[in-house]
Amino acid sequence: MRSQPGWCRSMAIGVLAIGLSLGQVLADEPETAEQAREQLQATEAEIKQLREVLKGLQQEMSGLQRELQESESDIGRLQRESRELEQQIKDGEVRLEELRRDNQRLELALESQHEQIARQARAAYMAGDQDYLKVLLNQDDPARMARMLRYYQQVSQARVRELDQYRATLSEIRETREATVRQQQRLQDNRTQLEERTAAVEQEQRQRSRLLTRLREQEGSQTRQLETQQAERKALNDLIERLDRAITSIPTPAGSLPFAEAKGKLPLPVEGPVKARFGSQRGEDERLRWDGLLIGAEEGTPVHAIHGGRVVFAEWLRGSGLLLILDHGQGYLSLYGHNESLLHEVGTWVQPGEAVATVGSSGGQAIAGLYFAIRHQGRALDPMAWCMLSS
């Protein structure tokens, strides 16, 4: 079995294969359909390679670590699906309210049309069946008779149009009512699915809690904990080093603000108290220091990109949990760890302020919070020198 840094390097290479492949696809637009197919096939091949690397990685982790990865990844997926269902329910409720208003409007229109037709029917009845012929036959002036004929024809056509409109309104009401029933059923289906996802999340969270207890028992002494934390840091540093070497050739979008020029003006990725600052002691051993920030926030809170960039890593990593890394060009990276769920895949361009993840406690954390770091050519930078504190 290879050491922790070994499998981390393998994973980094696999992830970079996708990042670089997608980067090349996005940077160089194909000129022909054949070139586009070749680029797509190359990208799919790299994705397949990454899956094989990750499969090997899972086999090399300890059983408990692998179970924790699966559990936290499942929680992230279920939470993401739950939020999508919640949004569908909100949209569905808006649509249902629109249908109800449409139905009320049509009912009022139908009532008005019904009254108009009834008035015309009563007037025709009071005039008698022979009124039309009497008026025409009693006209001595041919021109006047022609005008009266046109008048009665127009009245008759108007009545036909009103009857047609009445029938059309009835049909529209029927369609609106049917659409309302369908929308109500979709809402019910979505609510049922949301309840199922919620129950599944609760079950996975209980499983995760049991796994964390077993992992902490396995780690045991303070020495063992230190070794674990050092291995986790080594894994992350090794990943960053590999990413930094490989992504120097990935171009940034034309016209985008260079990351270096935004120093001191960047927002923090999430609002909340800073629980741990750059350089502060990490854990009980003074030899370990924070290379970023730990920001407290409620689970599920959106995590926003501090600057535009490309996703070069979006995967579970031991010690960091569900980790997303953005490349901002010029050797600058921003890292977002311990997430509940990741919202983008490798190769995706994101805009400044765009949600990229949600706050969680993955990676074996006891409480929810965001690990946030900035690197330049592999060197850790103090995020507080780059970001503004929210007022």
CSV table of C-alpha atoms in Angstrom, one decimal:
chain,number,residue,atom,x,y,z
A,1,MET,CA,0.0,0.0,0.0
A,2,ARG,CA,1.3,3.4,-0.9
A,3,SER,CA,1.6,6.2,1.7
A,4,GLN,CA,-0.8,9.0,2.1
A,5,PRO,CA,1.2,11.5,-0.1
A,6,GLY,CA,1.4,8.8,-2.7
A,7,TRP,CA,-2.3,8.4,-3.3
A,8,CYS,CA,-2.8,12.1,-3.0
A,9,ARG,CA,-0.3,12.7,-5.8
A,10,SER,CA,-2.2,10.1,-7.9
A,11,MET,CA,-5.5,11.8,-7.3
A,12,ALA,CA,-4.0,15.2,-8.0
A,13,ILE,CA,-2.6,14.0,-11.3
A,14,GLY,CA,-6.0,12.5,-12.2
A,15,VAL,CA,-7.9,15.7,-11.3
A,16,LEU,CA,-5.4,17.8,-13.2
A,17,ALA,CA,-5.9,15.7,-16.3
A,18,ILE,CA,-9.5,16.8,-16.3
A,19,GLY,CA,-8.8,20.4,-15.4
A,20,LEU,CA,-6.2,20.8,-18.1
A,21,SER,CA,-8.2,18.9,-20.7
A,22,LEU,CA,-11.3,21.0,-20.0
A,23,GLY,CA,-9.1,24.1,-19.9
A,24,GLN,CA,-7.8,23.4,-23.3
A,25,VAL,CA,-11.3,22.7,-24.6
A,26,LEU,CA,-12.5,26.1,-23.3
A,27,ALA,CA,-9.4,28.0,-24.3
A,28,ASP,CA,-9.2,26.7,-27.9
A,29,GLU,CA,-12.5,26.8,-29.7
A,30,PRO,CA,-12.8,24.0,-32.3
A,31,GLU,CA,-13.0,25.1,-35.9
A,32,THR,CA,-14.8,22.0,-37.2
A,33,ALA,CA,-17.3,19.5,-35.9
A,34,GLU,CA,-14.6,16.8,-36.2
A,35,GLN,CA,-12.2,18.8,-33.9
A,36,ALA,CA,-15.1,19.3,-31.5
A,37,ARG,CA,-15.7,15.5,-31.4
A,38,GLU,CA,-12.0,14.8,-30.9
A,39,GLN,CA,-11.8,17.3,-28.0
A,40,LEU,CA,-15.0,15.8,-26.4
A,41,GLN,CA,-13.6,12.3,-26.7
A,42,ALA,CA,-10.3,13.4,-25.1
A,43,THR,CA,-12.1,15.0,-22.3
A,44,GLU,CA,-14.2,11.9,-21.7
A,45,ALA,CA,-11.1,9.8,-21.7
A,46,GLU,CA,-9.5,12.0,-19.0
A,47,ILE,CA,-12.7,11.8,-16.9
A,48,LYS,CA,-12.6,8.0,-17.2
A,49,GLN,CA,-9.0,8.1,-16.1
A,50,LEU,CA,-9.8,10.2,-13.1
A,51,ARG,CA,-12.5,7.8,-12.0
A,52,GLU,CA,-10.0,5.0,-12.1
A,53,VAL,CA,-7.6,7.0,-10.0
A,54,LEU,CA,-10.3,7.8,-7.5
A,55,LYS,CA,-11.3,4.2,-7.4
A,56,GLY,CA,-7.7,3.2,-6.6
A,57,LEU,CA,-7.6,6.0,-4.0
A,58,GLN,CA,-10.7,4.6,-2.2
A,59,GLN,CA,-9.1,1.1,-2.1
A,60,GLU,CA,-6.0,2.6,-0.4
A,61,MET,CA,-7.8,4.4,2.4
A,62,SER,CA,-8.6,2.7,5.6
A,63,GLY,CA,-12.0,1.1,5.9
A,64,LEU,CA,-13.3,3.8,8.3
A,65,GLN,CA,-11.9,6.6,6.2
A,66,ARG,CA,-13.5,5.2,3.1
A,67,GLU,CA,-16.8,4.9,4.9
A,68,LEU,CA,-16.5,8.5,6.1
A,69,GLN,CA,-15.8,9.7,2.6
A,70,GLU,CA,-18.9,7.8,1.3
A,71,SER,CA,-21.1,9.0,4.1
A,72,GLU,CA,-20.1,12.7,3.8
A,73,SER,CA,-20.3,12.6,0.0
A,74,ASP,CA,-23.8,11.1,0.2
A,75,ILE,CA,-24.9,13.7,2.7
A,76,GLY,CA,-23.6,16.4,0.3
A,77,ARG,CA,-25.5,14.9,-2.7
A,78,LEU,CA,-28.7,14.5,-0.7
A,79,GLN,CA,-28.5,18.0,0.7
A,80,ARG,CA,-28.0,19.4,-2.9
A,81,GLU,CA,-30.9,17.4,-4.2
A,82,SER,CA,-33.0,18.6,-1.2
A,83,ARG,CA,-32.3,22.3,-2.0
A,84,GLU,CA,-33.1,21.7,-5.7
A,85,LEU,CA,-36.5,20.2,-4.6
A,86,GLU,CA,-37.1,23.1,-2.3
A,87,GLN,CA,-36.6,25.5,-5.1
A,88,GLN,CA,-38.8,23.5,-7.4
A,89,ILE,CA,-41.5,23.6,-4.7
A,90,LYS,CA,-41.2,27.4,-4.4
A,91,ASP,CA,-41.4,27.8,-8.2
A,92,GLY,CA,-44.3,25.4,-8.3
A,93,GLU,CA,-46.2,27.3,-5.6
A,94,VAL,CA,-45.7,30.5,-7.6
A,95,ARG,CA,-47.0,28.9,-10.7
A,96,LEU,CA,-50.0,27.5,-8.8
A,97,GLU,CA,-50.9,30.9,-7.5
A,98,GLU,CA,-50.7,32.3,-11.1
A,99,LEU,CA,-53.1,29.6,-12.3
A,100,ARG,CA,-55.5,30.4,-9.5
A,101,ARG,CA,-55.4,34.1,-10.4
A,102,ASP,CA,-56.0,33.2,-14.1
A,103,ASN,CA,-58.9,31.0,-13.1
A,104,GLN,CA,-60.5,33.8,-11.1
A,105,ARG,CA,-60.0,36.3,-14.0
A,106,LEU,CA,-61.6,33.8,-16.4
A,107,GLU,CA,-64.5,33.2,-14.1
A,108,LEU,CA,-65.3,36.9,-13.9
A,109,ALA,CA,-65.0,37.2,-17.7
A,110,LEU,CA,-67.3,34.3,-18.2
A,111,GLU,CA,-69.9,35.8,-15.8
A,112,SER,CA,-69.8,39.1,-17.7
A,113,GLN,CA,-70.1,37.3,-21.1
A,114,HIS,CA,-73.0,35.3,-19.7
A,115,GLU,CA,-74.9,38.4,-18.6
A,116,GLN,CA,-74.3,40.1,-21.9
A,117,ILE,CA,-75.7,37.1,-23.9
A,118,ALA,CA,-78.7,36.9,-21.5
A,119,ARG,CA,-79.5,40.5,-22.1
A,120,GLN,CA,-79.4,40.1,-25.9
A,121,ALA,CA,-81.5,37.0,-25.7
A,122,ARG,CA,-84.2,38.8,-23.6
A,123,ALA,CA,-84.1,41.8,-26.1
A,124,ALA,CA,-84.6,39.5,-29.0
A,125,TYR,CA,-87.4,37.7,-27.3
A,126,MET,CA,-89.2,40.9,-26.5
A,127,ALA,CA,-88.8,42.1,-30.1
A,128,GLY,CA,-90.5,39.0,-31.4
A,129,ASP,CA,-89.5,36.6,-34.2
A,130,GLN,CA,-91.0,38.8,-37.0
A,131,ASP,CA,-89.4,42.1,-36.0
A,132,TYR,CA,-86.5,41.7,-38.3
A,133,LEU,CA,-88.6,41.1,-41.4
A,134,LYS,CA,-91.2,43.7,-40.5
A,135,VAL,CA,-88.6,46.4,-40.3
A,136,LEU,CA,-87.1,45.5,-43.6
A,137,LEU,CA,-90.4,45.1,-45.5
A,138,ASN,CA,-91.7,48.5,-44.2
A,139,GLN,CA,-88.9,50.4,-45.7
A,140,ASP,CA,-89.8,52.4,-48.9
A,141,ASP,CA,-86.3,53.7,-49.4
A,142,PRO,CA,-84.0,51.0,-50.9
A,143,ALA,CA,-80.9,52.8,-49.5
A,144,ARG,CA,-82.4,52.8,-46.0
A,145,MET,CA,-83.4,49.2,-46.4
A,146,ALA,CA,-79.8,48.3,-47.4
A,147,ARG,CA,-78.5,50.2,-44.3
A,148,MET,CA,-80.9,48.3,-42.0
A,149,LEU,CA,-79.9,45.0,-43.6
A,150,ARG,CA,-76.2,45.7,-42.9
A,151,TYR,CA,-77.1,46.8,-39.3
A,152,TYR,CA,-78.9,43.5,-38.5
A,153,GLN,CA,-76.1,41.5,-40.1
A,154,GLN,CA,-73.6,43.3,-37.9
A,155,VAL,CA,-75.7,42.7,-34.8
A,156,SER,CA,-76.0,39.0,-35.7
A,157,GLN,CA,-72.2,38.7,-36.3
A,158,ALA,CA,-71.5,40.4,-33.0
A,159,ARG,CA,-73.8,37.9,-31.2
A,160,VAL,CA,-71.9,35.0,-32.9
A,161,ARG,CA,-68.6,36.5,-31.8
A,162,GLU,CA,-69.8,36.8,-28.3
A,163,LEU,CA,-71.0,33.2,-28.3
A,164,ASP,CA,-67.6,32.1,-29.7
A,165,GLN,CA,-65.8,34.1,-27.0
A,166,TYR,CA,-68.0,32.5,-24.4
A,167,ARG,CA,-67.1,29.0,-25.6
A,168,ALA,CA,-63.4,29.9,-25.8
A,169,THR,CA,-63.5,31.2,-22.2
A,170,LEU,CA,-65.2,28.0,-21.0
A,171,SER,CA,-62.4,26.0,-22.8
A,172,GLU,CA,-59.7,28.1,-21.2
A,173,ILE,CA,-61.2,27.7,-17.8
A,174,ARG,CA,-61.3,23.9,-18.3
A,175,GLU,CA,-57.6,23.9,-19.4
A,176,THR,CA,-56.6,26.1,-16.4
A,177,ARG,CA,-58.3,23.8,-14.0
A,178,GLU,CA,-56.6,20.8,-15.5
A,179,ALA,CA,-53.2,22.6,-15.3
A,180,THR,CA,-54.0,23.4,-11.7
A,181,VAL,CA,-54.6,19.8,-10.8
A,182,ARG,CA,-51.4,18.7,-12.6
A,183,GLN,CA,-49.4,21.4,-10.7
A,184,GLN,CA,-50.8,20.3,-7.4
A,185,GLN,CA,-49.8,16.8,-8.1
A,186,ARG,CA,-46.2,17.8,-9.1
A,187,LEU,CA,-46.0,19.8,-5.8
A,188,GLN,CA,-47.2,16.8,-3.8
A,189,ASP,CA,-44.6,14.6,-5.6
A,190,ASN,CA,-41.8,17.1,-4.9
A,191,ARG,CA,-42.8,17.3,-1.2
A,192,THR,CA,-42.8,13.5,-0.9
A,193,GLN,CA,-39.4,13.3,-2.5
A,194,LEU,CA,-38.1,16.1,-0.2
A,195,GLU,CA,-39.4,14.2,2.8
A,196,GLU,CA,-37.5,11.1,1.6
A,197,ARG,CA,-34.3,13.0,1.1
A,198,THR,CA,-34.6,14.6,4.5
A,199,ALA,CA,-35.0,11.2,6.1
A,200,ALA,CA,-32.0,9.9,4.1
A,201,VAL,CA,-29.9,12.8,5.3
A,202,GLU,CA,-30.8,12.2,8.9
A,203,GLN,CA,-29.9,8.5,8.5
A,204,GLU,CA,-26.5,9.4,6.9
A,205,GLN,CA,-25.8,11.9,9.6
A,206,ARG,CA,-26.3,9.3,12.3
A,207,GLN,CA,-24.0,7.0,10.4
A,208,ARG,CA,-21.4,9.7,10.1
A,209,SER,CA,-21.6,10.3,13.9
A,210,ARG,CA,-20.9,6.7,14.6
A,211,LEU,CA,-18.0,6.7,12.1
A,212,LEU,CA,-16.5,9.7,13.7
A,213,THR,CA,-16.6,8.1,17.1
A,214,ARG,CA,-14.9,5.0,15.8
A,215,LEU,CA,-12.2,7.0,14.0
A,216,ARG,CA,-11.4,9.0,17.2
A,217,GLU,CA,-11.2,5.8,19.1
A,218,GLN,CA,-8.8,4.5,16.4
A,219,GLU,CA,-6.6,7.6,16.5
A,220,GLY,CA,-6.3,7.2,20.3
A,221,SER,CA,-3.4,9.1,21.8
A,222,GLN,CA,-2.3,12.7,21.2
A,223,THR,CA,0.8,11.4,19.3
A,224,ARG,CA,-1.5,9.5,17.0
A,225,GLN,CA,-3.7,12.6,16.5
A,226,LEU,CA,-0.6,14.7,15.6
A,227,GLU,CA,0.5,12.1,13.1
A,228,THR,CA,-3.0,12.2,11.6
A,229,GLN,CA,-3.1,16.0,11.3
A,230,GLN,CA,0.4,16.1,9.9
A,231,ALA,CA,-0.6,13.5,7.3
A,232,GLU,CA,-3.7,15.5,6.4
A,233,ARG,CA,-1.6,18.7,6.0
A,234,LYS,CA,0.9,16.8,3.9
A,235,ALA,CA,-1.9,15.5,1.6
A,236,LEU,CA,-3.3,19.0,1.1
A,237,ASN,CA,0.2,20.6,0.5
A,238,ASP,CA,1.1,17.9,-1.9
A,239,LEU,CA,-2.1,18.4,-3.8
A,240,ILE,CA,-1.6,22.2,-3.9
A,241,GLU,CA,2.0,21.7,-5.2
A,242,ARG,CA,0.8,19.5,-8.0
A,243,LEU,CA,-2.0,21.8,-8.9
A,244,ASP,CA,0.3,24.8,-8.9
A,245,ARG,CA,2.7,23.1,-11.3
A,246,ALA,CA,0.2,22.0,-13.8
A,247,ILE,CA,-2.3,24.9,-14.0
A,248,THR,CA,0.2,27.6,-15.0
A,249,SER,CA,-0.7,27.0,-18.6
A,250,ILE,CA,-4.5,27.5,-18.1
A,251,PRO,CA,-5.5,30.9,-19.5
A,252,THR,CA,-7.8,33.2,-17.6
A,253,PRO,CA,-10.7,34.9,-19.4
A,254,ALA,CA,-9.9,38.0,-21.4
A,255,GLY,CA,-10.8,41.2,-19.6
A,256,SER,CA,-10.9,39.7,-16.1
A,257,LEU,CA,-9.4,41.6,-13.2
A,258,PRO,CA,-6.0,40.1,-12.2
A,259,PHE,CA,-6.2,38.5,-8.7
A,260,ALA,CA,-3.2,40.4,-7.4
A,261,GLU,CA,-4.8,43.8,-8.1
A,262,ALA,CA,-7.8,42.8,-5.9
A,263,LYS,CA,-5.7,42.5,-2.8
A,264,GLY,CA,-7.4,44.0,0.2
A,265,LYS,CA,-10.7,44.4,-1.7
A,266,LEU,CA,-11.9,40.8,-1.8
A,267,PRO,CA,-14.9,39.7,0.2
A,268,LEU,CA,-14.8,36.8,2.6
A,269,PRO,CA,-16.6,33.7,1.1
A,270,VAL,CA,-19.1,33.5,3.9
A,271,GLU,CA,-20.2,35.8,6.7
A,272,GLY,CA,-19.5,34.6,10.3
A,273,PRO,CA,-17.1,34.8,13.2
A,274,VAL,CA,-13.5,33.9,12.4
A,275,LYS,CA,-12.8,30.9,14.7
A,276,ALA,CA,-9.2,30.4,13.8
A,277,ARG,CA,-6.8,32.9,12.1
A,278,PHE,CA,-3.8,32.4,9.9
A,279,GLY,CA,-0.8,31.4,11.8
A,280,SER,CA,-2.6,30.6,15.1
A,281,GLN,CA,-2.1,27.3,16.9
A,282,ARG,CA,-4.1,24.4,15.5
A,283,GLY,CA,-5.1,21.9,18.1
A,284,GLU,CA,-3.2,21.1,21.2
A,285,ASP,CA,0.3,20.8,19.6
A,286,GLU,CA,2.0,24.1,19.1
A,287,ARG,CA,3.9,22.7,16.1
A,288,LEU,CA,0.7,22.8,14.0
A,289,ARG,CA,-0.5,26.2,12.7
A,290,TRP,CA,-3.4,27.3,10.7
A,291,ASP,CA,-2.5,28.1,7.0
A,292,GLY,CA,-5.9,29.7,6.4
A,293,LEU,CA,-9.1,30.7,8.3
A,294,LEU,CA,-11.8,28.8,9.9
A,295,ILE,CA,-15.0,30.8,9.6
A,296,GLY,CA,-18.0,29.8,11.7
A,297,ALA,CA,-21.3,29.6,9.8
A,298,GLU,CA,-24.5,27.5,9.9
A,299,GLU,CA,-24.6,24.3,7.9
A,300,GLY,CA,-26.0,24.8,4.5
A,301,THR,CA,-25.0,28.5,4.2
A,302,PRO,CA,-23.9,29.3,0.6
A,303,VAL,CA,-20.1,29.7,0.1
A,304,HIS,CA,-19.2,32.3,-2.5
A,305,ALA,CA,-16.2,32.6,-4.8
A,306,ILE,CA,-14.0,35.5,-3.7
A,307,HIS,CA,-12.9,36.1,-7.3
A,308,GLY,CA,-13.6,34.7,-10.7
A,309,GLY,CA,-11.8,31.6,-11.6
A,310,ARG,CA,-11.9,28.0,-12.7
A,311,VAL,CA,-12.6,25.0,-10.6
A,312,VAL,CA,-9.5,22.8,-10.6
A,313,PHE,CA,-10.5,20.5,-7.7
A,314,ALA,CA,-13.9,19.4,-6.4
A,315,GLU,CA,-13.7,16.2,-4.4
A,316,TRP,CA,-13.5,14.7,-0.9
A,317,LEU,CA,-10.0,14.9,0.6
A,318,ARG,CA,-8.9,13.4,3.9
A,319,GLY,CA,-8.8,16.1,6.6
A,320,SER,CA,-10.4,18.7,4.3
A,321,GLY,CA,-13.6,16.8,3.6
A,322,LEU,CA,-15.5,18.1,0.5
A,323,LEU,CA,-12.9,20.5,-0.9
A,324,LEU,CA,-13.2,22.9,-3.8
A,325,ILE,CA,-10.2,24.8,-5.2
A,326,LEU,CA,-10.4,27.7,-7.6
A,327,ASP,CA,-7.6,28.8,-9.9
A,328,HIS,CA,-7.5,32.6,-10.4
A,329,GLY,CA,-4.5,32.7,-12.7
A,330,GLN,CA,-1.0,34.0,-12.1
A,331,GLY,CA,-0.4,31.1,-9.6
A,332,TYR,CA,-3.2,32.2,-7.2
A,333,LEU,CA,-5.6,29.6,-5.7
A,334,SER,CA,-8.4,29.9,-3.2
A,335,LEU,CA,-9.5,26.8,-1.2
A,336,TYR,CA,-12.9,26.1,0.4
A,337,GLY,CA,-13.0,23.1,2.7
A,338,HIS,CA,-15.2,21.1,5.1
A,339,ASN,CA,-18.2,21.8,2.9
A,340,GLU,CA,-21.6,20.1,3.1
A,341,SER,CA,-21.9,20.0,-0.7
A,342,LEU,CA,-20.1,21.2,-3.8
A,343,LEU,CA,-22.0,23.0,-6.5
A,344,HIS,CA,-19.6,22.9,-9.4
A,345,GLU,CA,-17.5,20.4,-11.2
A,346,VAL,CA,-13.9,20.5,-12.3
A,347,GLY,CA,-13.4,22.7,-15.4
A,348,THR,CA,-16.3,25.1,-14.6
A,349,TRP,CA,-15.7,28.8,-14.7
A,350,VAL,CA,-17.3,30.7,-11.9
A,351,GLN,CA,-18.0,34.4,-11.5
A,352,PRO,CA,-17.0,36.6,-8.5
A,353,GLY,CA,-19.6,36.1,-5.7
A,354,GLU,CA,-21.1,33.0,-7.3
A,355,ALA,CA,-22.1,30.2,-4.9
A,356,VAL,CA,-19.6,27.3,-5.2
A,357,ALA,CA,-20.4,25.2,-2.1
A,358,THR,CA,-22.4,25.1,1.1
A,359,VAL,CA,-21.0,25.2,4.6
A,360,GLY,CA,-20.7,21.9,6.4
A,361,SER,CA,-18.5,19.8,8.7
A,362,SER,CA,-17.1,17.2,6.3
A,363,GLY,CA,-13.7,15.8,6.9
A,364,GLY,CA,-14.6,14.7,10.4
A,365,GLN,CA,-15.3,18.1,12.0
A,366,ALA,CA,-17.3,18.3,15.1
A,367,ILE,CA,-19.1,21.6,14.2
A,368,ALA,CA,-20.0,23.3,11.0
A,369,GLY,CA,-17.6,25.9,9.6
A,370,LEU,CA,-15.6,26.8,6.4
A,371,TYR,CA,-11.9,26.3,6.0
A,372,PHE,CA,-10.8,29.1,3.7
A,373,ALA,CA,-7.2,29.6,2.4
A,374,ILE,CA,-5.3,31.5,-0.3
A,375,ARG,CA,-2.2,30.1,-2.0
A,376,HIS,CA,0.3,31.7,-4.4
A,377,GLN,CA,2.6,29.3,-6.2
A,378,GLY,CA,2.1,26.8,-3.3
A,379,ARG,CA,2.8,29.3,-0.5
A,380,ALA,CA,0.1,30.0,2.0
A,381,LEU,CA,-1.0,33.6,2.3
A,382,ASP,CA,-2.9,35.3,5.1
A,383,PRO,CA,-6.5,35.7,3.8
A,384,MET,CA,-7.1,38.7,6.1
A,385,ALA,CA,-4.5,40.7,4.1
A,386,TRP,CA,-6.6,40.0,1.0
A,387,CYS,CA,-10.2,40.2,2.2
A,388,MET,CA,-12.3,42.9,3.7
A,389,LEU,CA,-14.2,42.2,6.9
A,390,SER,CA,-17.9,42.7,6.5
A,391,SER,CA,-19.2,45.7,8.4
